[in-house]
XYZ file of C-alpha atoms in Angstrom:
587
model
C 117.369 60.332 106.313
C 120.957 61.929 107.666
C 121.614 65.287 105.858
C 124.639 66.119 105.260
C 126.391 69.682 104.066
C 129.595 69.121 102.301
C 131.234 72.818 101.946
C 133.793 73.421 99.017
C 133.963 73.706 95.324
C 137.276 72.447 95.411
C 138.480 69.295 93.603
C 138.511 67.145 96.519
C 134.943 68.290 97.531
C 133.510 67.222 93.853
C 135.459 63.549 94.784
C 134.027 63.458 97.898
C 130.480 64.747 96.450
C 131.144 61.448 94.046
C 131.504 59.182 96.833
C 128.835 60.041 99.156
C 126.485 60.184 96.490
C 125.595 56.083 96.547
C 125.157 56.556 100.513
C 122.021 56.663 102.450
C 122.562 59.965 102.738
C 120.544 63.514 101.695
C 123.985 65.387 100.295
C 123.220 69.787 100.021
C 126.449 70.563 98.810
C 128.112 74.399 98.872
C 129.553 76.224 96.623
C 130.610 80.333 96.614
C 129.417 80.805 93.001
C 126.453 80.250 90.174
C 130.170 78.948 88.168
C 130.929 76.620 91.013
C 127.656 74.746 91.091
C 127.474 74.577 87.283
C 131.258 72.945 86.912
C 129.398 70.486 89.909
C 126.357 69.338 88.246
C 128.245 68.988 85.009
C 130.591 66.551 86.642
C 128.047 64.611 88.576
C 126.163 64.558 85.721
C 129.140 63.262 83.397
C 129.891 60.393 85.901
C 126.294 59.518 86.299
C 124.834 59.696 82.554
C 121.530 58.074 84.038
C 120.442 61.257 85.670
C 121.259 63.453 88.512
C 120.839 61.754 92.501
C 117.735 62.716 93.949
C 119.866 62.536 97.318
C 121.941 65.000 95.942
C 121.400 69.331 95.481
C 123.206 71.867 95.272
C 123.764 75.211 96.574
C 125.203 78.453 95.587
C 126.476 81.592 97.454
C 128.375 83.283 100.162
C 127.796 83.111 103.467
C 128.771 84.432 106.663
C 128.424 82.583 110.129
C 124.937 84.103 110.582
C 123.887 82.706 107.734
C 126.001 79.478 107.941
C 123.958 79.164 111.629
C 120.704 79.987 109.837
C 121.490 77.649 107.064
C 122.546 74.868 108.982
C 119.010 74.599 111.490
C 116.724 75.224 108.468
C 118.174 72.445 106.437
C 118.243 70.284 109.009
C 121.515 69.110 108.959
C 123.474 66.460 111.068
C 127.003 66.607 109.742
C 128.678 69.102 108.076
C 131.818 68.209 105.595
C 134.239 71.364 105.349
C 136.341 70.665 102.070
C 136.819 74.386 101.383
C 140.466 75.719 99.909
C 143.008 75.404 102.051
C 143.956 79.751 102.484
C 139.497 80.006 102.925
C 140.626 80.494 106.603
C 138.043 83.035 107.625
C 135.209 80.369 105.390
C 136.527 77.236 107.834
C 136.234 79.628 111.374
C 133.175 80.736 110.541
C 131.592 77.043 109.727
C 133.675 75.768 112.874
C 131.944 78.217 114.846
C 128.436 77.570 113.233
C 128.394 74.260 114.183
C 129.855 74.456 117.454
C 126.379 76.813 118.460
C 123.970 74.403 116.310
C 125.600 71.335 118.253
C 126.382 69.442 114.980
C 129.159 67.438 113.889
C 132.077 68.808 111.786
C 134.784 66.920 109.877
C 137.803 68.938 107.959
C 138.392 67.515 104.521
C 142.136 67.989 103.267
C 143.705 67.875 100.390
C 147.196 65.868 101.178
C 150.535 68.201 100.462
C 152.816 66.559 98.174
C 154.233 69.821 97.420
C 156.937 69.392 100.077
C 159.535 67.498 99.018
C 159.114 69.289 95.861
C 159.614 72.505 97.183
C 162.682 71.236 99.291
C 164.319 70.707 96.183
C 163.418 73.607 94.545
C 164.732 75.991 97.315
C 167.811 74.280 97.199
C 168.450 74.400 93.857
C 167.464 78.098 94.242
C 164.780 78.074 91.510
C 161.863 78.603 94.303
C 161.479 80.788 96.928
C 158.329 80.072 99.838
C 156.709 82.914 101.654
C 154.271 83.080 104.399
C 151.786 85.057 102.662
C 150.999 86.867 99.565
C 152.007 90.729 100.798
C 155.165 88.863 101.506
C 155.792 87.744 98.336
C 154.807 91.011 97.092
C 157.111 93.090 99.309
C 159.826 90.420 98.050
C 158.960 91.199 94.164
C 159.093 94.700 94.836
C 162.900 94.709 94.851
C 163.123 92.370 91.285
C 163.034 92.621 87.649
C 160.978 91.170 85.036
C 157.889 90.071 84.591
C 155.548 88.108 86.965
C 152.957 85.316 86.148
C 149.822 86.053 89.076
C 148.169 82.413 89.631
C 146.950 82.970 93.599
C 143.099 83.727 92.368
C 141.141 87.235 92.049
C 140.561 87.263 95.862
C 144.088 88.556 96.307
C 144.761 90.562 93.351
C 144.398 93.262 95.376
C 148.298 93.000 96.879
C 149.753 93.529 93.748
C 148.722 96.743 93.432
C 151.195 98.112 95.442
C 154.242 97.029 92.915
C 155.882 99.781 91.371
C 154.014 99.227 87.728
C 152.289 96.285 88.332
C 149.660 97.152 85.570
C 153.603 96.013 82.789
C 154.946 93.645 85.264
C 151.949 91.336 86.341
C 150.181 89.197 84.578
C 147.345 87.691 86.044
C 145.373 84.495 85.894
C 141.933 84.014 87.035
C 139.168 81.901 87.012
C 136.949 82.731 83.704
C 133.791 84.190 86.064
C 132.368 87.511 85.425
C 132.913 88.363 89.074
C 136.750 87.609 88.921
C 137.064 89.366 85.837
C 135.146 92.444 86.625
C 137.051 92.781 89.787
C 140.526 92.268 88.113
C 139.773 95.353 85.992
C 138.540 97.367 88.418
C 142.086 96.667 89.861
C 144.055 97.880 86.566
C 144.618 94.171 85.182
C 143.629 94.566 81.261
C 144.165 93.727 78.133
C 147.122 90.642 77.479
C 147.595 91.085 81.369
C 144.170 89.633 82.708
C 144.212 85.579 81.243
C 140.916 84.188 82.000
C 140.895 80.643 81.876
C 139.748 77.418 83.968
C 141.872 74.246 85.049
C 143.213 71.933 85.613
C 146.503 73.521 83.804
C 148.945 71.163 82.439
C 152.654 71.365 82.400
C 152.634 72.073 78.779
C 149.704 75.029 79.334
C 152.015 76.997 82.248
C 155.409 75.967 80.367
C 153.080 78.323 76.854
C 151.702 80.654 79.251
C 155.579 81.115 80.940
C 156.921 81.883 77.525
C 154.130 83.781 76.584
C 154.462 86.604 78.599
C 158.186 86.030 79.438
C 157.882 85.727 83.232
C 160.955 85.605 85.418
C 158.697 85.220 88.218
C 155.686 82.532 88.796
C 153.533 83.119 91.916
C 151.351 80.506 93.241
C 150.120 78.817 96.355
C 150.856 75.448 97.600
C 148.317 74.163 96.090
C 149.080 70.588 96.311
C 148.452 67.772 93.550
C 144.667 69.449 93.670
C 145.678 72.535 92.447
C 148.502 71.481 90.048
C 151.182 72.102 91.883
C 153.765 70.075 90.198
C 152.970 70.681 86.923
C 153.393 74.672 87.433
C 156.893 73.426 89.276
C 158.098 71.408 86.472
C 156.850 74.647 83.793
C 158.814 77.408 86.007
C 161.642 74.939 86.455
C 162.243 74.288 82.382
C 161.230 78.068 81.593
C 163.882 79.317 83.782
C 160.948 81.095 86.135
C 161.235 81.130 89.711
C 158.536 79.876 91.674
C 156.983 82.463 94.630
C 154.863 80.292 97.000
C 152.365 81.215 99.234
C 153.070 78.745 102.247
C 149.835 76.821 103.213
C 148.565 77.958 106.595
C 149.920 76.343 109.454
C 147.397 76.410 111.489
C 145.640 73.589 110.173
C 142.726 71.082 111.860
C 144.533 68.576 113.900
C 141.148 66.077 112.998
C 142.048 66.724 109.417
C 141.047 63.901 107.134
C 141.356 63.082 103.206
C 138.724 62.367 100.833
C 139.212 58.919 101.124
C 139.316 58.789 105.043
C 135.972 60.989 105.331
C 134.272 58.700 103.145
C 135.353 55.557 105.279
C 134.630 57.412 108.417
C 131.086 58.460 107.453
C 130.361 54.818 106.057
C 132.106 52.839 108.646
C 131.542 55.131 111.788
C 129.221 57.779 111.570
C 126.583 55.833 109.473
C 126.580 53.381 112.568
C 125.415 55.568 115.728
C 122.748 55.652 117.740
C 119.734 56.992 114.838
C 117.266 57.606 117.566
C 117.820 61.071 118.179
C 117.056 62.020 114.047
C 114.055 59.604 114.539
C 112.669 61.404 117.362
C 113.392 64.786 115.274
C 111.583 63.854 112.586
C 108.815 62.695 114.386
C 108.773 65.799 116.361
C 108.621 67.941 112.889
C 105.467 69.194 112.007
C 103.348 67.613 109.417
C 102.672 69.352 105.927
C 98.831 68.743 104.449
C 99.104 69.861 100.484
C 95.185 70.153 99.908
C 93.558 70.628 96.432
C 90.826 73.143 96.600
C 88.929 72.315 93.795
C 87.835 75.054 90.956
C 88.051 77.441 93.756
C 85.271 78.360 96.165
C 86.013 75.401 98.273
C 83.090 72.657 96.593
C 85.354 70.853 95.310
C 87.278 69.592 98.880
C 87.096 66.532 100.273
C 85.632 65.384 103.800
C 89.373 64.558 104.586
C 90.639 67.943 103.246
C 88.037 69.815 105.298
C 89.510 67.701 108.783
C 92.940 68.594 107.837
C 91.994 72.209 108.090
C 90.463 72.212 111.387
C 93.116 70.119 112.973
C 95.893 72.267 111.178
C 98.007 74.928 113.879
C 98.185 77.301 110.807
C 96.576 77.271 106.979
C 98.706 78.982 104.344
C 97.830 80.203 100.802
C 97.289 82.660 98.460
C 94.684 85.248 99.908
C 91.682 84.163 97.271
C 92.108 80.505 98.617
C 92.318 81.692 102.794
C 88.914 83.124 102.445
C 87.339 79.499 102.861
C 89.522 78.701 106.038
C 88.846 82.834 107.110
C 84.708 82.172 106.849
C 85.227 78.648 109.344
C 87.351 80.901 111.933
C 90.518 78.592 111.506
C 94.138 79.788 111.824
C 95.806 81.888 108.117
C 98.808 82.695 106.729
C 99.104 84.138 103.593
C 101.718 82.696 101.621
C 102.681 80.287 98.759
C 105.975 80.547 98.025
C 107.873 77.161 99.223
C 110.386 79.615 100.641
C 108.386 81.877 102.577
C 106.166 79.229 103.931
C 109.197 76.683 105.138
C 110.425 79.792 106.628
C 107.794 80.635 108.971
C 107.360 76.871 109.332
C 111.086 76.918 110.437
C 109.986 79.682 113.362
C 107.314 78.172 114.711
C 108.788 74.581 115.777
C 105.723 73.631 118.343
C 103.066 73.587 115.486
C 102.459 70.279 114.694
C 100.110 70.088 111.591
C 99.935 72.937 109.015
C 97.874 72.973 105.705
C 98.725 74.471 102.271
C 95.794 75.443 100.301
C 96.315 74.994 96.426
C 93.838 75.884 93.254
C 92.854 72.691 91.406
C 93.942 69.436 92.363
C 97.991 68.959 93.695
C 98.432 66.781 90.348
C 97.815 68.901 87.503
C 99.841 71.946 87.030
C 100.010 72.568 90.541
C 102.074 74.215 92.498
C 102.531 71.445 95.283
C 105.017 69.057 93.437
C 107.860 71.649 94.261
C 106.945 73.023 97.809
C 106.808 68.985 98.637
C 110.306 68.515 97.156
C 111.451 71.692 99.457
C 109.604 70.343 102.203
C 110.571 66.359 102.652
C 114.443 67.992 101.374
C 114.042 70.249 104.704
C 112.718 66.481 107.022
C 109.246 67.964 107.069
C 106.599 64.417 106.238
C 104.196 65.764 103.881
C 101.032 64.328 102.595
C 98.461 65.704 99.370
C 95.070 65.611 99.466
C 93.808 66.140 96.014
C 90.849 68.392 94.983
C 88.300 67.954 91.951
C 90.274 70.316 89.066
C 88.994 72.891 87.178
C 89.348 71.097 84.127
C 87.717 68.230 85.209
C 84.665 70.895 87.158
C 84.190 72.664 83.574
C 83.749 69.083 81.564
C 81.414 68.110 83.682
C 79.108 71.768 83.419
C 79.367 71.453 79.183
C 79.163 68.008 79.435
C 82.067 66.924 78.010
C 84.440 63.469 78.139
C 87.663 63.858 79.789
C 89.103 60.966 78.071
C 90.729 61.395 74.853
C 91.433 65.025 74.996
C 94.479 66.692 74.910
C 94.974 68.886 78.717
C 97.701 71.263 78.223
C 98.345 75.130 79.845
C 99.005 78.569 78.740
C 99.308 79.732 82.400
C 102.592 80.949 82.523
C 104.444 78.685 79.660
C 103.703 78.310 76.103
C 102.092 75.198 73.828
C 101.722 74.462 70.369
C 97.614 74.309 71.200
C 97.134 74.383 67.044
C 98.813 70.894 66.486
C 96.655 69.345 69.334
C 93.870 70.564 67.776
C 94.658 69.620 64.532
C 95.946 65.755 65.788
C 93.218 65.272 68.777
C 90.294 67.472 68.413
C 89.778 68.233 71.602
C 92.036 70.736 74.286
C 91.392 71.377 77.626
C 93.360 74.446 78.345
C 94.198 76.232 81.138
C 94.800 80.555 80.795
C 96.148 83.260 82.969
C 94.824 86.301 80.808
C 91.745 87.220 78.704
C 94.693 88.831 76.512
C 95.478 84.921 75.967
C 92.238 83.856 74.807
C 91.988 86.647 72.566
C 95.327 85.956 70.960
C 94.706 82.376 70.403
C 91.424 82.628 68.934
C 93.355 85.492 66.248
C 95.623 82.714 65.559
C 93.939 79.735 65.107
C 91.611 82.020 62.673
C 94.831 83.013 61.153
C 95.750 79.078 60.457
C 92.363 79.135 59.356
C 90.614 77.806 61.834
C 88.441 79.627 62.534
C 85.405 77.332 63.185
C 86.829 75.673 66.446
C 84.338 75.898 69.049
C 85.732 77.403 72.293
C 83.788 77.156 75.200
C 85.329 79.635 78.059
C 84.621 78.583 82.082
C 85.341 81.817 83.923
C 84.717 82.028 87.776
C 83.677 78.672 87.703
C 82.063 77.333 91.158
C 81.701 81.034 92.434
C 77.795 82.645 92.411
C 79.345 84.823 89.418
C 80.417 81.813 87.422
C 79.655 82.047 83.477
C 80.791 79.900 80.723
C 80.828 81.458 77.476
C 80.685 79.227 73.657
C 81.760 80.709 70.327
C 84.217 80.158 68.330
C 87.862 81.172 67.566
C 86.685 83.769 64.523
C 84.180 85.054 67.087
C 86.478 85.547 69.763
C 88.793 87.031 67.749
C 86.754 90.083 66.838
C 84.989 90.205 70.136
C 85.869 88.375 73.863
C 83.638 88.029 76.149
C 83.656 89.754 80.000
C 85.978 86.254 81.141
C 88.223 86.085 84.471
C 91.511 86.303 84.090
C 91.776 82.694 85.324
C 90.037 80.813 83.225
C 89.140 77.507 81.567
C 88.724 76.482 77.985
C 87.474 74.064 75.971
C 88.539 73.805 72.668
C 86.621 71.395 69.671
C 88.159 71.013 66.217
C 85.064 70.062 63.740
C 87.512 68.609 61.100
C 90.704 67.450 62.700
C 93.286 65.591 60.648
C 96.082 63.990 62.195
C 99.461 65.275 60.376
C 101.505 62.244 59.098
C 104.998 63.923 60.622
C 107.479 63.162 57.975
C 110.032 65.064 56.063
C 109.467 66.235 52.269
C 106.159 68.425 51.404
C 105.757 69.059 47.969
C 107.727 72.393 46.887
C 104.444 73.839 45.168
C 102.475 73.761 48.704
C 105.064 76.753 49.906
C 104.672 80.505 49.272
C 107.596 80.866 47.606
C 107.701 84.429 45.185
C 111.491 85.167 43.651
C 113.186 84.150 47.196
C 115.204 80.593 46.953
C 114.280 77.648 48.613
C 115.395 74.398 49.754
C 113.976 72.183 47.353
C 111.913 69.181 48.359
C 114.936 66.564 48.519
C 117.478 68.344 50.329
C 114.882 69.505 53.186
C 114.185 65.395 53.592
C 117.915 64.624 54.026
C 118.834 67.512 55.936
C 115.825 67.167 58.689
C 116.257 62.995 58.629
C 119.920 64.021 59.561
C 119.270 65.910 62.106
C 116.718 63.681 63.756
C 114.861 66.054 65.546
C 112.020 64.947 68.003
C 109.056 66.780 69.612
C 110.846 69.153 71.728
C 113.569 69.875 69.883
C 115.158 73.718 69.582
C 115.903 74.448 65.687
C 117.540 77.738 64.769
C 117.180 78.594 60.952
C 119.602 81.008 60.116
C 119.064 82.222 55.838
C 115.518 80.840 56.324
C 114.707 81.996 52.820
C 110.833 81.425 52.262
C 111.055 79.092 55.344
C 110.368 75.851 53.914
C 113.005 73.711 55.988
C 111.572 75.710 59.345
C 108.055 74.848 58.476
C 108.436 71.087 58.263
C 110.989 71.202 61.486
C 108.212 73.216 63.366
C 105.749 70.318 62.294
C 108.164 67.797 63.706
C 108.787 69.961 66.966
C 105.467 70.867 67.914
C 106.484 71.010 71.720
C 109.886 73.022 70.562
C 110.724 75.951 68.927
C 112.461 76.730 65.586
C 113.523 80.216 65.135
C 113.646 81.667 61.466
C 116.387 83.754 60.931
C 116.127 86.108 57.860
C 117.414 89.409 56.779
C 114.894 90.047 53.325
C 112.039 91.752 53.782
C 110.220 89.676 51.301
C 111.641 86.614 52.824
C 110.205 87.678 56.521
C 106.565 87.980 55.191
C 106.740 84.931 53.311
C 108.106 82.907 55.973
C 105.158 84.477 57.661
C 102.806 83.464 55.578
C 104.057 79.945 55.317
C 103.996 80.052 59.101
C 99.980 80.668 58.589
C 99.353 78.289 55.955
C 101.065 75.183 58.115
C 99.962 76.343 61.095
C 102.985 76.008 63.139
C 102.801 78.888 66.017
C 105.569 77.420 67.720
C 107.833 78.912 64.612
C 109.350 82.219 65.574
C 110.690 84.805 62.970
């Protein structure tokens, strides 16, 4: 598929994002900033409320024309879309120049100047005044009076420095970004004279801002209908203000086009070439193998894993997992990181097959779901191969039935394991520390249970393997010599599914002299909020914790945080928190 970079997180580049986005297209779109790509995705998202493209993704930072080069020949692209602000000068050479060394196509997106004729009239009438740049229009306001609304963006703050007492006379408004404000006072700018605030600005907002801080003078850039323009004309022109503005650069792309024009052309034109060449490149690209190891010491691969290796030009992975491809003699890397390994794979264009080694199998809680979405984004065909898990390798040594048990993780994330034990009666769980197992096992005998059986599968298909059995009020006084990595097994003699409904009886709470939400109001309150299972619930006066018990019990994949300021309240929210059984309630 074409990939296209559209550069700009100006309003025309978020239209132009909008129409491209239904295309046949792969769309990595640009932005400067962390706040430009979030204003993006909230507006994509807004105009398509069934979900986010999967053609579409976004990217933030700076870059210079190194990195624009290096950018443009790792993503692959075939067209880049320049729809960066107009006065971004040094941003549109630099791109220029990247793709005229990459050999790929460029197109400069406009946004049309209807300022003109309202400027014309504005001169005339002597309520404007248009200069070439902005130390122009400061060496202009040096030799006036009164004071002076800033709207030309924190990038050239820096000008107005040089008035005589421009920390009185200037008042300045920026973009509300902790980079623009942090560099705006650094400059001096402070206090009623740094306005942080985001657009689009109507008439009405410059006409209050105007008045606000009794401007004479209003500085902006012609900024065309994009940027406002007219409606900071119209607010100078009825506040008595005149308008200072920044002329647009002159020189200006010849093979400009508008939003609407760059759409047609890529549809109608663009869309329509010869596709062989971007055929013949992606058949060129070198093929990505995602291969499942199994529990770990390589008996768990497949015949058609074990080819993929010895065909591959290079084998990446963790260094545990290289040690099978090391023993054979084959070709390692070691990394696992989708960034590091696209990276080198980037480098090294003439290899033509390359394997990633993964633990487990590439389906369950694996890392090769998101190193193929970097990978096929990037052109690069990728294939999995799966592996036999360690789940599935530890039910099969305790003899034990996949089916009907809960398989969750702790590795790395958290999971209300109590209320699958407590529904289902049987966990699979996956853990990155012994310090895990050991803190489970203290809980669940703190919820008392304390009789689940826990069977632990550490090292499992290595000559060391062991699997330990006990249960949770064994392991919580003493753990066995586990792996970090390990596997459990978890058995609830006595499970009772929780009917998940609002209104236990008061007299089941802890309660002592602390107040609590009686029985009825918790019912109407949680029905109103209709909560489901992943809900986030913030309880702030939690009192004994009552109302955050029962919304735990209806979150069990969420969190509710108890917020509570008595002592006596804490420890019996606590204790409430022990006698439901709800570990996914914080205090």
């Amino acid at each position: 598929m074409n990939r296209i970079a559209l550069f700009g997180g100006t309003t025309e580049g978020r239209e132009l994002a909008q129409r491209l986005a239904d295309l046949p297209v792969q769309l990595v779109i640009c932005v400067a900033t962390a706040y430009g790509k979030e204003l993006l995705e909230e507006e994509l998202e807004s105009r398509r409320p069934e979900g986010p493209e999967g053609n579409v993704f976004i990217r933030n930072g700076r870059m210079d024309a190194e990195k624009m080069k290096e950018f443009l020949q790792n993503e692959n692209i075939s067209l880049v879309l320049d729809a960066t602000h107009p006065y971004a000068q040094e941003v549109t050479k630099n791109l220029k120049e990247a793709c005229k060394s990459k050999e790929i196509d460029y197109k400069r997106v406009m946004r049309e100047n209807e300022s003109e004729e309202v400027m014309q009239e504005m001169c005339q009438n002597q309520q404007s005044i248009r200069v070439p740049s902005v130390a122009e229009a400061v060496h202009f306001l040096e030799g006036t009076e009164g004071n002076i609304l800033v709207a030309t963006g924190s990038k050239e703050l820096e000008a107005y420095t040089k008035l005589s007492d421009y920390e009185k006379r200037c008042y300045v408004r920026v973009l509300s970004t902790r980079e623009a404000v942090e560099k705006s006072l650094a400059l001096g700018f402070q206090g009623a004279h740094l306005i942080a605030m985001q657009g689009p600005f109507s008439k009405e907002m410059n006409q209050a801002l105007l008045k606000q801080v009794q401007a004479s003078w209003f500085v902006t850039k012609e900024s065309g209908a994009a940027g406002g323009f007219a409606e900071k004309a119209e607010a100078a022109k009825e506040c008595g203000a005149v308008l200072v503005q920044i002329k647009r650069p002159t020189e200006e792309d010849a093979d400009a086009v508008s939003v609407s024009e760059a759409a047609e052309w890529i549809r109608d034109s663009w869309l329509r070439r010869d596709p062989v060449p971007a055929a013949e490149k992606q058949e060129e690209m070198c093929r990505l193998s995602l291969i499942g190891i199994g529990a770990g010491s390589g008996m768990g691969m497949t015949r058609e894993a074990w080819e993929a290796m010895k065909e591959a030009d290079i084998i990446f992975g963790a260094g545990r997992m290289l040690e099978i491809p090391k023993m054979q003699g084959l070709p390692v890397w070691e990394a696992y990181q989708p960034e590091e390994i696209l990276a080198v794979l980037d480098r090294n264009p003439a290899w033509k097959q390359a394997v990633v080694l993964l633990s487990g199998d590439v389906s369950f809680y694996s890392g090769a779901r998101r190193l193929a979405e970097r990978a096929s984004e990037k052109g690069y065909p990728v294939r999995m191969l799966p592996g036999i898990s360690s789940v599935a390798f530890l039910a099969a040594r305790i003899q034990k039935e996949l089916s009907g048990a809960e398989c969750v993780s702790l590795h790395g994330r958290s999971c209300n394991v109590a209320a699958k034990l407590r529904s289902c009666g049987r966990v699979f769980l996956l853990v990155d520390k012994k310090e895990t197992i050991k803190k489970l096992s203290k809980e669940l005998n703190d919820f008392e249970m304390g009789r689940t059986r826990i069977w632990i599968g550490s090292r499992l298909s290595y000559p060391e393997e062991r699997i330990y059995s006990g249960t949770a009020e064994t392991f919580a006084e003493a753990l066995p010599e586990a792996a970090d990595l390990s596997v459990l097994y978890l058995e609830n003699p006595n499970p009772r599914p929780q009917v998940i409904s609002c209104g236990i009886p008061d007299e089941a709470f802890l309660r002592g002299k602390i107040p609590m939400t009686k029985q009825e109001v918790r019912s109407l309150t949680l029905s109103s909020l209709q909560l489901t299972r992943q809900s986030v619930v913030y309880d702030i006066g939690a009192g004994t914790g009552s109302v955050s018990v029962e919304a735990a019990r209806i979150a069990e994949d969420g969190s509710v945080y108890a917020i509570e300021r008595n002592p006596e309240g804490v420890e019996l929210i606590r204790a409430n928190r022990n006698r439901f059984a709800v570990p996914n309630l914080h205090i």
